[in-house]
Amino acid sequence: MTEVTGSIEQATPRSGWQRFWDRGGWWRAFLFAVLYIAVYLGLGQLVGLTGLGPDSGEELLDSSGSVFFGLLLPILVMSLLLVAFLSTMRWRREVFGPQPIAGRPWMWVAVVLVLVPVVLHLVATDWSSYDVTVILTVFALGLCIGFAEEVLTRGVAVTMLRRAGYGEKVVMVLSSLLFALLHASNLVSGQDLLTVATTVVYAFGFGTMMYLSMRVTGSIVPAILLHAATDPTTILATGGVDTHGTNAGSDALNAFAGTFNVIFIAVAILAVFLVSGRAGKTAAPAQG
């Protein structure tokens, strides 16, 4: 009798759902993002109909309840739906496992650039103006935003783009562009066109920093954590979402932190010329 050692993975037929997304490609990545935004906005509308959220944007930080129902609940549900999607696709290891292509030392600049405004916002925040429950809920919100948006763009989208055979330069640009365009949905909430356009441009730069952070650390997890630290510290320091509220802290430190938005964009443009390589069996680990 021959003894078989080791484990043999049984090949399981892929469903039509799995085969469709497995093919990857830029248009599937963008289609998935459109579906994500549609569900997210729909959830926001449903929460609004319950009357549990704040009556206006100015009241978002008045209580932990207004933060939870006004901002956190929809993004929490989207995070759970993304986990369910990864499970149906069997992509959890592909998304959360080691990156298939290593970064270059220069990419650490992205990590540093993202951390500096986080620290500045922490110092700038007028902590005494917030109830501790509001602070904790805002940080929980940040964790959900970091998880959902990174899994969507640096996880699902990057996986689809790599599966289609795109080089890493294209993967970086398209996933960052997708991340930027997600913020165009702010038009639905009533933000003016100029503010939304500015946010979209900034988001492209920030998205590129997240891609570089993922590459140089070898995992999507640090990008999630960096993103999770950025949003809540910004919200608390400025006293609002994409605006300055009555609880805003140091104007000078907030202004200084804001200059990094321009630096993100400049580094993103530079990265377009520096990033190269292709993930997969033929990709050299030391490529950029």
PDB file of N, CA and C in Angstrom, residues 82-133:
ATOM      1  N   LEU A  82     -18.122  43.443   2.363  1.00  0.00           N
ATOM      2  CA  LEU A  82     -16.861  43.189   1.673  1.00  0.00           C
ATOM      3  C   LEU A  82     -16.219  41.895   2.164  1.00  0.00           C
ATOM      4  N   VAL A  83     -16.284  41.647   3.469  1.00  0.00           N
ATOM      5  CA  VAL A  83     -15.765  40.390   4.013  1.00  0.00           C
ATOM      6  C   VAL A  83     -16.529  39.208   3.416  1.00  0.00           C
ATOM      7  N   ALA A  84     -17.852  39.355   3.299  1.00  0.00           N
ATOM      8  CA  ALA A  84     -18.669  38.292   2.709  1.00  0.00           C
ATOM      9  C   ALA A  84     -18.286  38.061   1.243  1.00  0.00           C
ATOM     10  N   PHE A  85     -18.033  39.158   0.508  1.00  0.00           N
ATOM     11  CA  PHE A  85     -17.634  39.032  -0.895  1.00  0.00           C
ATOM     12  C   PHE A  85     -16.317  38.279  -1.016  1.00  0.00           C
ATOM     13  N   LEU A  86     -15.336  38.650  -0.197  1.00  0.00           N
ATOM     14  CA  LEU A  86     -14.036  37.977  -0.247  1.00  0.00           C
ATOM     15  C   LEU A  86     -14.177  36.496   0.080  1.00  0.00           C
ATOM     16  N   SER A  87     -15.100  36.179   0.973  1.00  0.00           N
ATOM     17  CA  SER A  87     -15.316  34.785   1.332  1.00  0.00           C
ATOM     18  C   SER A  87     -15.922  34.008   0.165  1.00  0.00           C
ATOM     19  N   THR A  88     -16.886  34.608  -0.524  1.00  0.00           N
ATOM     20  CA  THR A  88     -17.493  33.914  -1.664  1.00  0.00           C
ATOM     21  C   THR A  88     -16.493  33.718  -2.796  1.00  0.00           C
ATOM     22  N   MET A  89     -15.538  34.660  -2.904  1.00  0.00           N
ATOM     23  CA  MET A  89     -14.532  34.581  -3.969  1.00  0.00           C
ATOM     24  C   MET A  89     -13.295  33.777  -3.557  1.00  0.00           C
ATOM     25  N   ARG A  90     -13.182  33.481  -2.268  1.00  0.00           N
ATOM     26  CA  ARG A  90     -11.980  32.820  -1.720  1.00  0.00           C
ATOM     27  C   ARG A  90     -10.732  33.668  -1.986  1.00  0.00           C
ATOM     28  N   TRP A  91     -10.887  34.984  -1.797  1.00  0.00           N
ATOM     29  CA  TRP A  91      -9.786  35.927  -2.036  1.00  0.00           C
ATOM     30  C   TRP A  91      -9.190  36.452  -0.738  1.00  0.00           C
ATOM     31  N   ARG A  92      -9.623  35.954   0.405  1.00  0.00           N
ATOM     32  CA  ARG A  92      -9.146  36.537   1.662  1.00  0.00           C
ATOM     33  C   ARG A  92      -7.627  36.432   1.787  1.00  0.00           C
ATOM     34  N   ARG A  93      -7.072  35.296   1.433  1.00  0.00           N
ATOM     35  CA  ARG A  93      -5.613  35.149   1.525  1.00  0.00           C
ATOM     36  C   ARG A  93      -4.927  36.028   0.492  1.00  0.00           C
ATOM     37  N   GLU A  94      -5.519  36.149  -0.686  1.00  0.00           N
ATOM     38  CA  GLU A  94      -4.918  36.967  -1.736  1.00  0.00           C
ATOM     39  C   GLU A  94      -4.899  38.444  -1.355  1.00  0.00           C
ATOM     40  N   VAL A  95      -5.948  38.896  -0.681  1.00  0.00           N
ATOM     41  CA  VAL A  95      -6.048  40.305  -0.302  1.00  0.00           C
ATOM     42  C   VAL A  95      -5.234  40.604   0.953  1.00  0.00           C
ATOM     43  N   PHE A  96      -5.337  39.745   1.969  1.00  0.00           N
ATOM     44  CA  PHE A  96      -4.707  40.022   3.255  1.00  0.00           C
ATOM     45  C   PHE A  96      -3.334  39.357   3.419  1.00  0.00           C
ATOM     46  N   GLY A  97      -2.955  38.506   2.481  1.00  0.00           N
ATOM     47  CA  GLY A  97      -1.664  37.851   2.566  1.00  0.00           C
ATOM     48  C   GLY A  97      -0.539  38.744   2.080  1.00  0.00           C
ATOM     49  N   PRO A  98       0.681  38.211   2.038  1.00  0.00           N
ATOM     50  CA  PRO A  98       1.840  38.991   1.575  1.00  0.00           C
ATOM     51  C   PRO A  98       1.655  39.475   0.142  1.00  0.00           C
ATOM     52  N   GLN A  99       2.140  40.659  -0.136  1.00  0.00           N
ATOM     53  CA  GLN A  99       2.073  41.199  -1.489  1.00  0.00           C
ATOM     54  C   GLN A  99       2.911  40.347  -2.441  1.00  0.00           C
ATOM     55  N   PRO A 100       2.421  40.113  -3.653  1.00  0.00           N
ATOM     56  CA  PRO A 100       3.138  39.254  -4.604  1.00  0.00           C
ATOM     57  C   PRO A 100       4.348  39.932  -5.239  1.00  0.00           C
ATOM     58  N   ILE A 101       4.516  41.216  -4.999  1.00  0.00           N
ATOM     59  CA  ILE A 101       5.669  41.935  -5.540  1.00  0.00           C
ATOM     60  C   ILE A 101       6.142  42.933  -4.483  1.00  0.00           C
ATOM     61  N   ALA A 102       7.427  42.923  -4.218  1.00  0.00           N
ATOM     62  CA  ALA A 102       7.974  43.749  -3.134  1.00  0.00           C
ATOM     63  C   ALA A 102       8.089  45.213  -3.540  1.00  0.00           C
ATOM     64  N   GLY A 103       8.153  46.068  -2.539  1.00  0.00           N
ATOM     65  CA  GLY A 103       8.332  47.491  -2.780  1.00  0.00           C
ATOM     66  C   GLY A 103       9.802  47.866  -2.812  1.00  0.00           C
ATOM     67  N   ARG A 104      10.050  49.138  -3.047  1.00  0.00           N
ATOM     68  CA  ARG A 104      11.414  49.675  -3.038  1.00  0.00           C
ATOM     69  C   ARG A 104      11.576  50.590  -1.826  1.00  0.00           C
ATOM     70  N   PRO A 105      12.805  50.769  -1.331  1.00  0.00           N
ATOM     71  CA  PRO A 105      13.014  51.592  -0.135  1.00  0.00           C
ATOM     72  C   PRO A 105      12.429  52.996  -0.222  1.00  0.00           C
ATOM     73  N   TRP A 106      12.450  53.622  -1.408  1.00  0.00           N
ATOM     74  CA  TRP A 106      11.960  54.988  -1.521  1.00  0.00           C
ATOM     75  C   TRP A 106      10.477  55.096  -1.186  1.00  0.00           C
ATOM     76  N   MET A 107       9.744  53.964  -1.285  1.00  0.00           N
ATOM     77  CA  MET A 107       8.310  53.984  -1.026  1.00  0.00           C
ATOM     78  C   MET A 107       7.966  54.251   0.438  1.00  0.00           C
ATOM     79  N   TRP A 108       8.962  54.101   1.346  1.00  0.00           N
ATOM     80  CA  TRP A 108       8.714  54.406   2.758  1.00  0.00           C
ATOM     81  C   TRP A 108       8.344  55.862   2.966  1.00  0.00           C
ATOM     82  N   VAL A 109       8.670  56.713   2.004  1.00  0.00           N
ATOM     83  CA  VAL A 109       8.326  58.131   2.134  1.00  0.00           C
ATOM     84  C   VAL A 109       6.813  58.300   2.246  1.00  0.00           C
ATOM     85  N   ALA A 110       6.055  57.408   1.612  1.00  0.00           N
ATOM     86  CA  ALA A 110       4.594  57.495   1.680  1.00  0.00           C
ATOM     87  C   ALA A 110       4.101  57.276   3.103  1.00  0.00           C
ATOM     88  N   VAL A 111       4.678  56.302   3.795  1.00  0.00           N
ATOM     89  CA  VAL A 111       4.289  56.015   5.175  1.00  0.00           C
ATOM     90  C   VAL A 111       4.566  57.228   6.058  1.00  0.00           C
ATOM     91  N   VAL A 112       5.739  57.817   5.900  1.00  0.00           N
ATOM     92  CA  VAL A 112       6.123  58.973   6.715  1.00  0.00           C
ATOM     93  C   VAL A 112       5.206  60.164   6.429  1.00  0.00           C
ATOM     94  N   LEU A 113       4.951  60.408   5.153  1.00  0.00           N
ATOM     95  CA  LEU A 113       4.124  61.553   4.775  1.00  0.00           C
ATOM     96  C   LEU A 113       2.703  61.435   5.318  1.00  0.00           C
ATOM     97  N   VAL A 114       2.176  60.231   5.397  1.00  0.00           N
ATOM     98  CA  VAL A 114       0.821  60.044   5.926  1.00  0.00           C
ATOM     99  C   VAL A 114       0.805  60.197   7.443  1.00  0.00           C
ATOM    100  N   LEU A 115       1.870  59.748   8.107  1.00  0.00           N
ATOM    101  CA  LEU A 115       1.915  59.807   9.565  1.00  0.00           C
ATOM    102  C   LEU A 115       2.068  61.237  10.096  1.00  0.00           C
ATOM    103  N   VAL A 116       2.769  62.092   9.362  1.00  0.00           N
ATOM    104  CA  VAL A 116       3.021  63.457   9.853  1.00  0.00           C
ATOM    105  C   VAL A 116       1.720  64.228  10.089  1.00  0.00           C
ATOM    106  N   PRO A 117       0.798  64.322   9.123  1.00  0.00           N
ATOM    107  CA  PRO A 117      -0.445  65.048   9.399  1.00  0.00           C
ATOM    108  C   PRO A 117      -1.304  64.378  10.468  1.00  0.00           C
ATOM    109  N   VAL A 118      -1.196  63.041  10.610  1.00  0.00           N
ATOM    110  CA  VAL A 118      -1.927  62.371  11.698  1.00  0.00           C
ATOM    111  C   VAL A 118      -1.457  62.908  13.047  1.00  0.00           C
ATOM    112  N   VAL A 119      -0.143  63.013  13.208  1.00  0.00           N
ATOM    113  CA  VAL A 119       0.414  63.536  14.458  1.00  0.00           C
ATOM    114  C   VAL A 119       0.023  65.007  14.643  1.00  0.00           C
ATOM    115  N   LEU A 120       0.104  65.790  13.580  1.00  0.00           N
ATOM    116  CA  LEU A 120      -0.266  67.202  13.669  1.00  0.00           C
ATOM    117  C   LEU A 120      -1.721  67.370  14.081  1.00  0.00           C
ATOM    118  N   HIS A 121      -2.602  66.546  13.533  1.00  0.00           N
ATOM    119  CA  HIS A 121      -4.020  66.630  13.891  1.00  0.00           C
ATOM    120  C   HIS A 121      -4.256  66.198  15.335  1.00  0.00           C
ATOM    121  N   LEU A 122      -3.502  65.203  15.796  1.00  0.00           N
ATOM    122  CA  LEU A 122      -3.628  64.792  17.197  1.00  0.00           C
ATOM    123  C   LEU A 122      -3.279  65.944  18.137  1.00  0.00           C
ATOM    124  N   VAL A 123      -2.224  66.674  17.799  1.00  0.00           N
ATOM    125  CA  VAL A 123      -1.803  67.808  18.628  1.00  0.00           C
ATOM    126  C   VAL A 123      -2.773  68.973  18.486  1.00  0.00           C
ATOM    127  N   ALA A 124      -3.328  69.156  17.293  1.00  0.00           N
ATOM    128  CA  ALA A 124      -4.202  70.304  17.032  1.00  0.00           C
ATOM    129  C   ALA A 124      -5.585  70.161  17.646  1.00  0.00           C
ATOM    130  N   THR A 125      -6.007  68.932  17.953  1.00  0.00           N
ATOM    131  CA  THR A 125      -7.375  68.690  18.420  1.00  0.00           C
ATOM    132  C   THR A 125      -7.648  69.301  19.789  1.00  0.00           C
ATOM    133  N   ASP A 126      -8.802  69.931  19.909  1.00  0.00           N
ATOM    134  CA  ASP A 126      -9.275  70.450  21.194  1.00  0.00           C
ATOM    135  C   ASP A 126     -10.059  69.320  21.879  1.00  0.00           C
ATOM    136  N   TRP A 127      -9.329  68.430  22.542  1.00  0.00           N
ATOM    137  CA  TRP A 127      -9.932  67.227  23.109  1.00  0.00           C
ATOM    138  C   TRP A 127     -11.001  67.539  24.151  1.00  0.00           C
ATOM    139  N   SER A 128     -10.853  68.630  24.848  1.00  0.00           N
ATOM    140  CA  SER A 128     -11.804  68.965  25.915  1.00  0.00           C
ATOM    141  C   SER A 128     -13.190  69.324  25.383  1.00  0.00           C
ATOM    142  N   SER A 129     -13.281  69.603  24.088  1.00  0.00           N
ATOM    143  CA  SER A 129     -14.569  69.997  23.512  1.00  0.00           C
ATOM    144  C   SER A 129     -15.429  68.788  23.126  1.00  0.00           C
ATOM    145  N   TYR A 130     -14.890  67.582  23.287  1.00  0.00           N
ATOM    146  CA  TYR A 130     -15.627  66.381  22.906  1.00  0.00           C
ATOM    147  C   TYR A 130     -15.888  65.490  24.110  1.00  0.00           C
ATOM    148  N   ASP A 131     -17.037  64.845  24.076  1.00  0.00           N
ATOM    149  CA  ASP A 131     -17.309  63.793  25.046  1.00  0.00           C
ATOM    150  C   ASP A 131     -16.471  62.576  24.669  1.00  0.00           C
ATOM    151  N   VAL A 132     -16.013  61.824  25.660  1.00  0.00           N
ATOM    152  CA  VAL A 132     -15.137  60.682  25.404  1.00  0.00           C
ATOM    153  C   VAL A 132     -15.826  59.640  24.520  1.00  0.00           C
ATOM    154  N   THR A 133     -17.140  59.504  24.656  1.00  0.00           N
ATOM    155  CA  THR A 133     -17.857  58.532  23.817  1.00  0.00           C
ATOM    156  C   THR A 133     -17.844  58.952  22.355  1.00  0.00           C
TER     157      THR A 133
END
